[in-house]
Coordinates of C-alpha atoms in Angstrom, one line a residue:
M94 CA -11.2 6.1 -5.9
K95 CA -14.5 6.7 -4.0
P96 CA -16.8 5.2 -6.7
V97 CA -14.5 2.2 -6.9
R98 CA -14.6 1.7 -3.2
L99 CA -18.4 2.1 -3.2
L100 CA -18.7 -0.6 -5.9
L101 CA -16.5 -2.9 -3.8
L102 CA -18.6 -2.2 -0.7
I103 CA -21.8 -3.1 -2.6
S104 CA -20.1 -6.3 -4.0
L105 CA -19.0 -7.3 -0.5
A106 CA -22.5 -6.7 0.9
C107 CA -23.9 -8.9 -1.9
A108 CA -21.4 -11.6 -1.1
G109 CA -22.3 -11.4 2.6
L110 CA -26.0 -11.7 1.7
C111 CA -25.3 -14.8 -0.4
S112 CA -23.4 -16.3 2.5
L113 CA -26.3 -15.7 4.8
L114 CA -28.6 -17.4 2.3
T115 CA -26.1 -20.3 2.2
L116 CA -26.3 -20.7 6.0
W117 CA -30.0 -19.9 6.5
P118 CA -32.1 -23.1 6.3
G119 CA -35.2 -21.1 5.6
F120 CA -34.0 -20.4 2.1
R121 CA -33.9 -24.1 1.2
V122 CA -37.0 -25.8 -0.1
Y123 CA -38.0 -28.9 1.8
A124 CA -40.5 -31.5 0.7
D125 CA -44.0 -31.6 1.9
A126 CA -44.9 -33.0 5.4
G127 CA -46.7 -35.9 3.6
D128 CA -43.4 -37.2 2.2
K129 CA -42.1 -40.6 3.3
T130 CA -38.5 -41.3 4.0
L131 CA -36.6 -44.5 3.6
K132 CA -34.3 -44.8 6.6
N133 CA -32.7 -48.1 5.7
W134 CA -31.7 -49.9 2.6
Q135 CA -29.5 -52.9 1.5
V136 CA -26.2 -52.6 -0.3
M137 CA -24.0 -55.1 -2.1
W138 CA -20.5 -54.5 -3.3
I139 CA -19.8 -54.9 -7.0
G140 CA -16.7 -56.8 -8.0
P141 CA -14.6 -55.6 -11.0
K142 CA -16.1 -58.3 -13.3
E143 CA -19.7 -57.5 -12.2
A144 CA -19.8 -53.8 -13.3
A145 CA -21.7 -54.5 -16.5
L146 CA -24.5 -56.6 -14.9
A147 CA -28.1 -55.3 -15.2
S148 CA -29.1 -57.0 -11.9
P149 CA -27.3 -57.9 -8.7
P150 CA -26.0 -61.5 -8.6
A151 CA -28.2 -63.9 -6.7
E152 CA -25.3 -65.3 -4.6
G153 CA -24.2 -61.9 -3.4
S154 CA -24.6 -60.9 0.3
W155 CA -26.6 -57.8 1.3
L156 CA -25.7 -55.4 4.0
T157 CA -28.0 -52.9 5.8
S158 CA -27.1 -49.2 5.6
T159 CA -28.8 -46.4 7.5
P160 CA -28.5 -42.5 7.5
E161 CA -26.9 -42.8 10.9
R162 CA -24.2 -45.2 9.8
P163 CA -24.2 -45.1 6.0
L164 CA -22.0 -47.6 4.1
T165 CA -20.4 -45.4 1.4
A166 CA -16.7 -46.1 1.5
I167 CA -15.8 -48.6 -1.3
P168 CA -13.6 -51.4 -0.1
E169 CA -10.4 -52.3 -2.0
G170 CA -11.1 -54.5 -4.9
S171 CA -14.6 -53.3 -5.5
A172 CA -15.9 -51.1 -8.4
G173 CA -19.1 -49.8 -6.7
M174 CA -22.3 -51.1 -5.1
W175 CA -25.8 -52.2 -5.7
V176 CA -28.5 -50.5 -3.6
H177 CA -31.8 -52.2 -2.9
L178 CA -34.7 -49.9 -2.1
V179 CA -38.2 -51.0 -1.0
V180 CA -40.5 -48.2 -2.2
P181 CA -43.8 -48.0 -0.3
P182 CA -47.2 -47.7 -2.1
T183 CA -47.2 -44.5 -4.2
S184 CA -50.9 -44.2 -5.0
G185 CA -51.3 -41.4 -2.5
W186 CA -49.5 -38.9 -4.8
Q187 CA -50.6 -37.6 -8.1
I188 CA -47.2 -37.8 -9.6
P189 CA -44.9 -39.7 -7.2
G190 CA -41.2 -39.2 -7.2
L191 CA -38.0 -40.3 -5.5
L192 CA -35.2 -38.0 -4.3
A193 CA -31.7 -38.9 -3.0
D194 CA -30.2 -35.6 -2.0
R195 CA -26.9 -36.9 -0.8
L196 CA -25.7 -39.7 -3.1
Y197 CA -22.1 -40.7 -4.0
G198 CA -21.3 -42.2 -7.4
L199 CA -20.0 -41.5 -10.9
D200 CA -22.1 -43.9 -13.0
I201 CA -25.7 -44.5 -11.8
A202 CA -28.3 -46.8 -13.3
V203 CA -31.8 -47.5 -11.7
Y204 CA -33.6 -50.7 -12.5
E205 CA -37.1 -52.0 -11.6
G206 CA -36.6 -55.7 -12.1
T207 CA -34.7 -55.7 -15.4
R208 CA -36.3 -52.5 -16.7
L209 CA -33.9 -49.6 -16.9
L210 CA -35.6 -46.5 -15.4
Y211 CA -32.7 -44.0 -15.2
E212 CA -29.0 -43.9 -16.2
S213 CA -26.3 -41.2 -15.7
K214 CA -22.6 -41.4 -16.4
R215 CA -19.7 -39.0 -15.6
D216 CA -16.2 -38.8 -17.1
F217 CA -14.9 -36.7 -14.3
M218 CA -14.0 -37.4 -10.7
F219 CA -16.7 -35.7 -8.7
E220 CA -18.5 -38.3 -6.7
R221 CA -21.1 -36.1 -5.0
N222 CA -24.3 -36.7 -6.9
K223 CA -28.1 -36.5 -6.7
L224 CA -30.9 -38.7 -7.9
L225 CA -34.4 -37.4 -8.9
L226 CA -36.6 -40.1 -10.3
P227 CA -40.4 -40.1 -11.3
L228 CA -42.2 -43.2 -10.2
D229 CA -45.2 -45.1 -11.4
S230 CA -48.3 -44.8 -9.2
S231 CA -48.9 -48.1 -7.5
E232 CA -50.8 -49.5 -4.6
E233 CA -48.2 -52.2 -3.9
P234 CA -44.6 -51.8 -2.7
A235 CA -41.9 -51.9 -5.4
D236 CA -38.3 -53.0 -5.4
L237 CA -35.7 -50.7 -7.0
Y238 CA -32.1 -51.6 -7.7
I239 CA -29.5 -48.9 -8.1
R240 CA -26.2 -49.8 -9.7
I241 CA -23.5 -47.3 -8.7
L242 CA -20.0 -47.4 -10.1
S243 CA -17.4 -45.1 -8.5
V244 CA -13.8 -45.0 -7.1
K245 CA -13.9 -43.9 -3.4
Q246 CA -17.5 -43.4 -2.3
A247 CA -20.8 -44.9 -3.5
G248 CA -24.4 -45.0 -2.2
P249 CA -26.8 -42.8 -0.3
A250 CA -25.5 -40.9 2.7
E251 CA -28.8 -39.7 4.1
A252 CA -32.5 -40.7 4.1
I253 CA -34.2 -41.1 0.7
R254 CA -37.5 -39.2 0.2
I255 CA -40.6 -40.5 -1.5
G256 CA -43.3 -37.9 -2.3
E257 CA -44.9 -35.6 -4.8
Y258 CA -42.6 -35.1 -7.7
E259 CA -43.0 -31.3 -8.1
P260 CA -41.9 -30.3 -4.6
L261 CA -39.1 -32.8 -4.8
S262 CA -38.0 -31.4 -8.1
Q263 CA -37.9 -27.9 -6.6
R264 CA -35.8 -29.2 -3.8
F265 CA -33.5 -30.9 -6.3
V266 CA -33.0 -27.7 -8.2
R267 CA -32.5 -25.3 -5.3
E268 CA -30.5 -27.4 -2.9
G269 CA -26.9 -26.3 -3.2
L270 CA -27.8 -23.2 -5.3
P271 CA -27.0 -20.7 -2.5
D272 CA -23.4 -22.2 -2.3
F273 CA -23.0 -21.7 -6.0
L274 CA -24.3 -18.1 -5.9
F275 CA -22.1 -17.3 -2.9
G276 CA -19.0 -18.6 -4.7
T277 CA -19.7 -16.7 -7.9
A278 CA -20.3 -13.5 -5.9
I279 CA -17.0 -13.9 -4.2
A280 CA -15.2 -14.7 -7.5
F281 CA -16.8 -11.6 -9.1
L282 CA -15.6 -9.5 -6.2
G283 CA -12.1 -10.8 -6.8
L284 CA -12.3 -9.8 -10.4
I285 CA -13.5 -6.3 -9.5
M286 CA -10.7 -5.9 -7.0
S287 CA -8.1 -7.1 -9.6
V288 CA -9.3 -4.3 -12.0
C289 CA -9.1 -1.7 -9.2
S290 CA -5.5 -2.8 -8.4
G291 CA -4.3 -0.6 -11.3
Y292 CA -5.3 2.5 -9.3
L293 CA -3.0 1.7 -6.3
N294 CA 0.6 2.6 -5.7
R295 CA 3.3 -0.1 -5.6
R296 CA 3.4 -0.4 -1.9
Q297 CA -0.4 -0.9 -1.6
R298 CA -0.6 -3.2 -4.6
G299 CA 1.0 -6.3 -2.9
S300 CA -1.6 -6.7 -0.2
W301 CA -4.4 -5.8 -2.6
V302 CA -3.3 -8.4 -5.2
S303 CA -3.0 -11.0 -2.5
L304 CA -6.6 -10.2 -1.4
C305 CA -7.8 -10.4 -5.0
L306 CA -6.3 -13.9 -5.3
I307 CA -7.9 -14.9 -2.0
A308 CA -11.3 -13.7 -3.1
L309 CA -11.1 -15.1 -6.6
S310 CA -9.8 -18.6 -5.6
T311 CA -12.2 -18.8 -2.6
G312 CA -15.1 -18.0 -4.8
I313 CA -14.1 -20.6 -7.4
L314 CA -13.6 -23.2 -4.6
I315 CA -17.0 -22.6 -3.2
A316 CA -18.7 -22.6 -6.6
A317 CA -16.8 -25.7 -7.9
Y318 CA -17.4 -27.6 -4.6
S319 CA -21.2 -27.2 -5.0
Q320 CA -23.3 -29.6 -6.9
P321 CA -25.2 -27.4 -9.4
P322 CA -22.3 -27.0 -11.9
Y323 CA -21.9 -30.8 -12.3
L324 CA -25.6 -31.4 -12.5
Y325 CA -26.4 -28.8 -15.2
F326 CA -23.1 -28.5 -17.0
E327 CA -21.8 -32.1 -17.1
E328 CA -19.8 -31.5 -20.2
Y329 CA -17.6 -29.0 -18.3
G330 CA -17.1 -31.2 -15.3
N331 CA -13.3 -31.6 -15.8
L332 CA -12.9 -27.9 -16.3
F333 CA -14.7 -27.2 -12.9
L334 CA -12.5 -29.7 -11.2
F335 CA -9.3 -28.3 -12.8
L336 CA -10.4 -24.8 -11.6
F337 CA -11.0 -26.2 -8.1
D338 CA -7.6 -27.8 -7.9
L339 CA -5.9 -24.7 -9.3
S340 CA -7.7 -22.4 -6.8
L341 CA -6.7 -24.7 -4.0
V342 CA -3.0 -24.4 -4.7
V343 CA -3.3 -20.7 -5.3
L344 CA -5.4 -19.8 -2.3
F345 CA -3.2 -20.8 0.6
P346 CA 0.1 -19.1 -0.7
A347 CA -2.0 -16.0 -1.3
L348 CA -3.4 -16.2 2.2
N349 CA 0.2 -16.6 3.5
A350 CA 1.3 -13.5 1.6
Y351 CA -1.6 -11.4 2.8
V352 CA -1.4 -12.6 6.4
G353 CA 2.4 -12.0 6.3
R354 CA 1.8 -8.4 5.4
V355 CA -0.7 -8.1 8.3
F356 CA 1.8 -9.5 10.7
D357 CA 4.5 -7.2 9.2
G358 CA 7.0 -10.1 8.9
R359 CA 7.4 -10.2 12.7
F360 CA 7.3 -14.0 12.9
P361 CA 10.4 -15.6 11.1
L362 CA 8.9 -19.1 11.5
Y363 CA 5.8 -18.1 9.6
V364 CA 7.9 -16.5 6.9
K365 CA 9.8 -19.8 6.4
F366 CA 6.7 -21.8 6.4
S367 CA 5.1 -19.5 3.8
K368 CA 8.1 -20.1 1.5
L369 CA 7.9 -23.8 2.0
Q370 CA 4.2 -23.9 1.2
A371 CA 4.6 -21.6 -1.8
G372 CA 7.2 -24.0 -3.2
Y373 CA 5.0 -27.0 -2.7
S374 CA 2.1 -25.3 -4.4
A375 CA 4.3 -24.5 -7.3
F376 CA 5.3 -28.2 -7.4
C377 CA 1.6 -29.2 -7.4
L378 CA 0.8 -27.1 -10.5
P379 CA 2.5 -29.4 -13.0
V380 CA 1.1 -32.4 -11.1
I381 CA -2.4 -31.1 -11.6
A382 CA -1.8 -30.3 -15.3
W383 CA -0.3 -33.8 -15.8
H384 CA -3.3 -35.5 -14.2
Y385 CA -5.9 -33.7 -16.3
T386 CA -3.8 -34.2 -19.5
T387 CA -3.1 -37.9 -19.1
G388 CA -6.5 -39.0 -17.6
E389 CA -7.5 -41.1 -14.6
R390 CA -4.7 -43.7 -14.8
N391 CA -2.4 -41.5 -12.7
F392 CA -5.2 -40.7 -10.2
A393 CA -3.4 -42.3 -7.2
L394 CA -0.3 -40.2 -7.6
Y395 CA -2.3 -37.1 -8.1
D396 CA -4.4 -37.8 -5.1
F397 CA -1.3 -38.4 -2.9
F398 CA 0.2 -34.9 -3.7
T399 CA -3.0 -32.8 -3.8
N400 CA -4.9 -34.5 -1.0
T401 CA -2.8 -36.7 1.3
V402 CA 0.1 -34.3 1.5
L403 CA -1.5 -30.9 0.8
G404 CA -4.3 -31.4 3.3
P405 CA -2.2 -31.8 6.5
L406 CA 0.0 -28.9 5.2
V407 CA -3.0 -26.7 5.0
L408 CA -4.2 -27.8 8.4
L409 CA -0.8 -26.9 9.9
Q410 CA -1.0 -23.5 8.1
M411 CA -4.5 -22.8 9.6
L412 CA -3.4 -23.8 13.1
L413 CA -0.3 -21.6 12.8
I414 CA -2.4 -18.6 11.6
V415 CA -4.8 -19.1 14.6
V416 CA -2.0 -19.1 17.1
L417 CA -0.2 -16.0 15.5
A418 CA -3.6 -14.2 15.1
V419 CA -4.2 -14.5 18.8
V420 CA -0.7 -13.2 19.6
Y421 CA -1.0 -10.3 17.1
A422 CA -4.5 -9.2 18.1
V423 CA -3.2 -7.9 21.4
R424 CA -0.7 -5.5 19.5
G425 CA -2.7 -4.1 16.6
S426 CA -4.9 -1.1 15.9
K427 CA -8.7 -1.4 15.5
D428 CA -8.5 -2.3 11.8
S429 CA -5.8 -4.8 12.6
L430 CA -8.0 -6.4 15.3
I431 CA -10.9 -6.6 13.0
L432 CA -8.8 -8.1 10.2
T433 CA -7.2 -10.5 12.6
A434 CA -10.6 -11.6 13.9
G435 CA -11.7 -12.3 10.3
I436 CA -8.5 -14.3 9.6
F437 CA -8.9 -16.1 12.9
S438 CA -12.5 -17.2 12.1
L439 CA -11.5 -18.4 8.6
A440 CA -8.4 -20.3 9.9
L441 CA -10.3 -21.8 12.8
S442 CA -13.3 -23.0 10.7
G443 CA -10.9 -24.4 8.0
A444 CA -8.9 -26.2 10.6
L445 CA -12.0 -27.7 12.2
D446 CA -13.3 -28.8 8.7
L447 CA -10.0 -30.5 7.8
T448 CA -9.9 -32.1 11.2
F449 CA -13.4 -33.6 10.9
F450 CA -12.6 -34.6 7.3
Y451 CA -9.5 -36.7 8.3
L452 CA -11.1 -38.1 11.5
S453 CA -14.4 -39.1 9.9
E454 CA -14.7 -42.7 8.8
E455 CA -17.1 -41.7 6.1
R456 CA -16.8 -38.9 3.5
Y457 CA -17.2 -35.6 5.4
V458 CA -18.7 -32.6 3.5
L459 CA -16.8 -29.4 4.2
I460 CA -19.2 -26.8 5.4
L461 CA -17.6 -24.9 8.3
W462 CA -15.1 -23.1 6.1
K463 CA -18.0 -21.3 4.3
I464 CA -18.9 -19.8 7.7
G465 CA -15.3 -18.6 8.1
V466 CA -15.4 -17.0 4.6
A467 CA -18.6 -15.2 5.5
L468 CA -17.1 -13.9 8.7
M469 CA -14.0 -12.9 6.8
I470 CA -16.0 -11.0 4.3
F471 CA -18.0 -9.3 7.1
S472 CA -14.7 -8.1 8.6
L473 CA -13.5 -6.8 5.2
V474 CA -16.8 -4.9 4.9
I475 CA -16.3 -3.3 8.3
I476 CA -12.7 -2.4 7.5
L477 CA -13.6 -0.9 4.1
A478 CA -16.4 1.1 5.7
R479 CA -14.1 2.4 8.3
R480 CA -11.5 3.4 5.7
I481 CA -14.1 5.1 3.6
S482 CA -15.3 7.0 6.6
A483 CA -11.7 7.9 7.6
D484 CA -10.9 9.0 4.1
Y485 CA -13.9 11.2 3.9
S486 CA -13.1 12.8 7.3
K487 CA -9.5 13.3 6.2
L488 CA -10.7 14.9 3.0
V489 CA -13.1 17.3 4.8
S490 CA -10.3 18.2 7.2
H491 CA -7.8 18.8 4.4
S492 CA -10.4 20.9 2.6
R493 CA -10.9 23.1 5.6
E494 CA -7.2 23.5 6.2
L495 CA -6.7 24.4 2.6
E496 CA -9.5 26.9 2.7
M497 CA -8.0 28.4 5.9
Y498 CA -4.5 28.5 4.4
N499 CA -5.8 30.1 1.3
H500 CA -7.6 32.7 3.3
R501 CA -4.5 33.4 5.3
L502 CA -2.4 33.7 2.1
Q503 CA -4.9 36.2 0.6
R504 CA -4.9 38.2 3.7
T505 CA -1.1 38.2 3.9
E506 CA -0.9 39.4 0.3
K507 CA -3.4 42.1 1.0
M508 CA -1.6 43.1 4.2
K509 CA 1.7 43.4 2.3
I510 CA 0.3 45.6 -0.4
I511 CA -1.5 47.8 2.1
S512 CA 1.5 48.0 4.4
D513 CA 3.7 49.2 1.6
L514 CA 1.1 51.7 0.5
A515 CA 0.4 52.9 4.1
A516 CA 4.0 53.4 4.9
S517 CA 4.5 55.5 1.7
V518 CA 1.4 57.6 2.2
A519 CA 1.9 58.2 5.9
H520 CA 5.5 59.3 5.4
E521 CA 4.6 61.7 2.6
V522 CA 1.4 63.2 4.2
R523 CA 2.5 63.5 7.8
N524 CA 5.1 66.3 7.2
P525 CA 2.7 68.6 5.3
L526 CA 0.1 68.0 8.0
Q527 CA 2.5 69.1 10.7
V528 CA 3.5 72.2 8.8
T529 CA -0.1 73.1 8.2
R530 CA -0.9 72.6 11.9
G531 CA 1.9 74.9 12.9
F532 CA 0.7 77.7 10.6
L533 CA -2.9 77.3 11.8
Q534 CA -1.7 77.7 15.4
L535 CA 0.1 80.9 14.5
L536 CA -3.0 82.3 12.7
A537 CA -5.2 81.3 15.6
Q538 CA -3.1 83.5 17.9
K539 CA -3.5 86.5 15.7
S540 CA -7.1 86.1 14.8
D541 CA -10.1 87.6 16.5
S542 CA -12.3 85.6 18.9
A543 CA -15.0 85.2 16.2
N544 CA -12.7 83.1 14.0
E545 CA -10.6 81.4 16.7
R546 CA -13.0 78.5 17.2
Y547 CA -12.8 77.6 13.5
Y548 CA -9.0 77.5 13.7
H549 CA -9.3 75.1 16.7
M550 CA -11.7 72.9 14.8
A551 CA -9.3 72.7 11.9
I552 CA -6.4 71.9 14.2
N553 CA -8.5 69.1 15.9
E554 CA -9.3 67.6 12.4
L555 CA -5.6 67.7 11.6
D556 CA -4.9 65.9 14.9
R557 CA -7.5 63.3 14.0
A558 CA -5.8 62.9 10.6
S559 CA -2.5 62.5 12.4
T560 CA -4.0 59.7 14.5
I561 CA -5.1 57.9 11.4
I562 CA -1.7 58.2 9.9
T563 CA -0.1 56.9 13.1
D564 CA -2.4 53.9 12.8
F565 CA -1.2 53.5 9.2
L566 CA 2.4 53.5 10.4
T567 CA 1.7 51.0 13.2
F568 CA -0.1 48.8 10.7
A569 CA 2.7 49.1 8.2
K570 CA 5.4 48.5 10.8
P571 CA 4.1 46.6 13.8
E572 CA 7.6 45.5 14.9
L573 CA 8.3 46.2 18.5
D574 CA 11.0 48.8 19.1
T575 CA 11.6 47.4 22.5
V576 CA 10.7 44.2 24.2
E577 CA 10.1 44.1 27.9
R578 CA 8.6 42.0 30.7
I579 CA 5.1 43.4 31.1
N580 CA 3.2 43.1 34.4
L581 CA -0.3 42.4 33.0
S582 CA -2.2 43.5 36.1
E583 CA -0.5 46.9 36.1
E584 CA -1.0 47.6 32.4
M585 CA -4.6 46.4 32.4
N586 CA -5.5 48.6 35.4
Q587 CA -4.0 51.6 33.5
V588 CA -6.0 50.7 30.4
V589 CA -9.2 50.5 32.5
T590 CA -8.4 53.9 34.1
I591 CA -8.0 55.4 30.6
I592 CA -11.1 53.8 29.1
H593 CA -13.5 54.1 32.1
P594 CA -14.7 57.7 31.2
L595 CA -15.6 56.6 27.7
A596 CA -17.5 53.6 29.1
A597 CA -19.4 55.9 31.5
M598 CA -20.4 58.3 28.7
H599 CA -22.0 55.3 26.9
G600 CA -23.7 54.1 30.0
G601 CA -21.5 51.0 30.3
D602 CA -20.2 49.2 33.3
L603 CA -16.8 47.6 33.5
H604 CA -16.2 44.4 35.6
I605 CA -12.6 43.5 36.1
E606 CA -11.0 40.3 37.4
I607 CA -7.3 40.0 36.8
E608 CA -4.9 37.6 38.4
E609 CA -1.8 39.0 40.0
N610 CA 1.8 38.3 38.9
L611 CA 1.0 37.6 35.3
Y612 CA 3.9 38.5 33.0
I613 CA 4.2 38.5 29.2
E614 CA 6.9 39.7 26.8
G615 CA 6.2 42.7 24.5
N616 CA 5.9 46.4 24.2
A617 CA 3.8 48.0 26.9
S618 CA 2.7 51.0 24.8
K619 CA 1.5 48.9 21.9
F620 CA -0.1 46.3 24.2
K621 CA -2.2 49.1 25.7
Q622 CA -3.1 50.4 22.3
A623 CA -4.3 47.0 21.2
V624 CA -6.4 46.4 24.3
I625 CA -7.9 50.0 24.1
N626 CA -8.9 49.3 20.5
I627 CA -10.8 46.2 21.5
L628 CA -12.4 47.9 24.5
K629 CA -13.5 50.9 22.4
N630 CA -15.2 48.6 19.9
S631 CA -17.0 46.9 22.8
I632 CA -18.1 50.2 24.4
E633 CA -19.4 51.6 21.1
A634 CA -21.6 48.4 20.6
L635 CA -23.1 48.6 24.1
P636 CA -26.8 49.2 24.7
P637 CA -27.9 51.4 27.6
D638 CA -26.8 49.9 30.9
G639 CA -24.4 47.6 29.0
R640 CA -21.8 45.5 30.7
I641 CA -18.2 44.6 29.8
E642 CA -16.3 41.8 31.6
I643 CA -12.5 41.9 31.6
E644 CA -10.7 38.8 32.8
A645 CA -7.1 37.7 32.7
Y646 CA -5.8 34.4 34.0
A647 CA -2.9 32.0 33.4
G648 CA -3.0 28.7 31.7
E649 CA -0.2 26.0 31.5
R650 CA 2.0 28.0 29.2
E651 CA 0.0 31.1 28.2
V652 CA -2.0 34.0 29.5
T653 CA -5.6 34.5 28.4
I654 CA -7.3 37.9 28.3
R655 CA -11.1 37.7 27.9
I656 CA -13.1 40.8 27.0
A657 CA -16.8 40.1 26.7
D658 CA -19.7 42.5 26.2
N659 CA -23.5 42.2 25.9
G660 CA -23.8 44.5 22.9
E661 CA -25.3 44.1 19.4
G662 CA -23.2 41.1 18.4
M663 CA -22.2 40.1 14.8
E664 CA -23.3 37.7 12.2
E665 CA -20.9 34.8 11.1
E666 CA -20.1 36.6 7.8
Q667 CA -19.1 39.8 9.7
L668 CA -17.1 37.8 12.2
A669 CA -15.1 36.0 9.5
R670 CA -14.1 39.3 8.0
L671 CA -12.8 40.9 11.2
G672 CA -9.2 42.1 10.7
E673 CA -9.5 42.4 6.9
P674 CA -8.2 45.7 5.5
F675 CA -10.7 48.6 5.9
F676 CA -13.6 46.3 7.0
S677 CA -15.7 47.8 9.7
T678 CA -19.2 47.2 11.1
K679 CA -19.6 50.9 12.0
T680 CA -20.9 53.4 9.5
K681 CA -18.1 55.8 10.2
G682 CA -15.4 53.3 10.9
T683 CA -12.2 52.8 8.8
G684 CA -11.3 49.3 10.0
L685 CA -7.8 50.5 10.9
G686 CA -8.3 49.9 14.6
L687 CA -8.7 46.2 14.4
M688 CA -6.1 45.9 11.6
V689 CA -3.6 47.5 13.9
T690 CA -4.7 45.4 16.9
F691 CA -4.2 42.1 15.0
R692 CA -0.8 43.2 13.8
I693 CA 0.3 44.2 17.3
I694 CA -0.8 41.0 18.9
E695 CA 0.8 38.9 16.1
A696 CA 4.1 40.9 16.6
M697 CA 3.9 40.0 20.3
K698 CA 3.5 36.3 19.4
G699 CA -0.1 36.2 20.5
T700 CA -3.4 35.3 19.0
L701 CA -6.8 37.1 18.8
E702 CA -10.1 35.2 18.5
F703 CA -13.6 36.6 18.3
R704 CA -16.8 34.9 19.2
S705 CA -20.1 36.6 18.7
E706 CA -23.9 36.0 18.5
V707 CA -26.4 38.6 17.2
G708 CA -28.3 40.1 20.1
K709 CA -26.2 38.5 22.8
G710 CA -22.8 40.2 22.4
T711 CA -19.2 39.6 21.4
E712 CA -16.3 38.0 23.2
A713 CA -12.7 38.7 22.3
I714 CA -10.0 36.2 23.6
V715 CA -6.4 37.2 23.5
R716 CA -3.6 34.7 24.3
F717 CA 0.0 35.5 24.9
P718 CA 2.9 33.2 25.9
L719 CA 3.9 33.4 29.5
A720 CA 7.1 35.2 30.1
E721 CA 10.0 33.1 31.3
E722 CA 10.7 33.5 35.0
N723 CA 14.4 34.0 34.5
L724 CA 13.8 37.0 32.1
V725 CA 14.9 40.1 34.0
P726 CA 12.3 42.9 34.1
D727 CA 14.6 45.5 32.7
R728 CA 14.1 46.6 29.2
I729 CA 16.0 44.7 26.6
R730 CA 16.8 46.0 23.1
A731 CA 15.1 43.9 20.3

């Protein structure tokens, strides 16, 4: 899943970049500073019987239109408009041209007198248009008449530029291209996400598919609402409009489904509204299909259901999402807050766009919703990045835990094998050793003084072997024969008394700081054995004039014993192997001492942890649970 998510992250970043290009004016190509703009023109409405005329009727009345108050709404009973432009002298440009960036109309014809200069016809209902026209170089002003036939809107909606044809042509090509690229990027992202949905489980797939539909339909809406497809692929104009309408009725139910999952179905009113809107969108599907099948004669009915009714319904949906998003943002996690902020920005920008659209007297171009989409994508990028980071951290954590459990399992298996072997060997060997020791003592009593010391050496070696066997038995059977309440201060003082001569022989100094009235549960004898083993290892690692610190203090529910020396220290590899069977850092060591120590502490429900640094020393930290205060100090049978 990681490569798939990385691909999605790259796609989201590309979509976000396209959105920035869409909103950044610096990307757009503007005409040269030497261009002239026509800030007023005359318009005349065309009657139904005048649509075929090549020139405006002489008896018609002209109205003045400006970029500030453009006359574009076609009154009832009219088929379009004539536009009269007075073009200034064009001799100052090598190849003069005229550009109308924002022009409404389906069929456009440009005349100079009775000479036809340009003609364009559309058989689909997309009235947003453009006009780029090369002009003849002239030192005198010229009159141009533009005949525009349309249904709802006609005529220029902003100033008309006169200038050098090449820069105007570049502006004509690139204007609106960022919107188209942004839309195709979002749609491509939706396709990738739909492919990835097969890798998800059933519970995750619902939200994911909703998000796929949102991305796909949003991308198609943005691309189909831009002008480039209708300028360069006019033969597919009806297909683009059909995809636009289809995406429109799919987007908002998908958004309801996705937002409903974010809100966890906590708002019954929103659930009912979602079902209502889904039902209406399902009703609009055959209406749209019927419209594109039968042609423009049913346009009024189609426009009523897909514009007049659907628009306010979407506006209500956006306002409802805004209100619920504000309520839910207070309750959610960080990811929920980020997602809610993205939904809020999309809903708010969409609501403002629709409000301006319905309140505007002229045709309003929807632009704010693209900003909302960009912010929504940005929030998705953040969420996806957070999830990738969280998944990676979780993977690393699980890997470490798995490695630790595997290490513990291997150690447990080794311990089991060695325990069984140690118990068997110790039992079989101990009796012969005791018999041999007894015979050696008898022989030593009857031998001369010259051989007596050799008998004593043999007996000492047998005692050392017996000690090793005792360690084997302790390792093989660490269970406590008796459990008692141990006074830690008393036992530690006894241990220090026992170990102090050995520390003095090695030139070491013991510093003790033990709190009073610390009690733990366990076996006093085995506790002292474990602590002595740790102290012996510290003493043997001490340099001349070494120092060992012994502390014992109580925590909230445990007692901590800290034994730290300034000896040789250990490397990380050695530190990790402490407690393994027969591992020792000493040349003559067997490793049994620490093995026994670990087993005793584990049997007393404690933990042993070592920290070490080469050249600075080693620190052993032993933790035991505090004894319950109501446990009587008398010995209790296990």
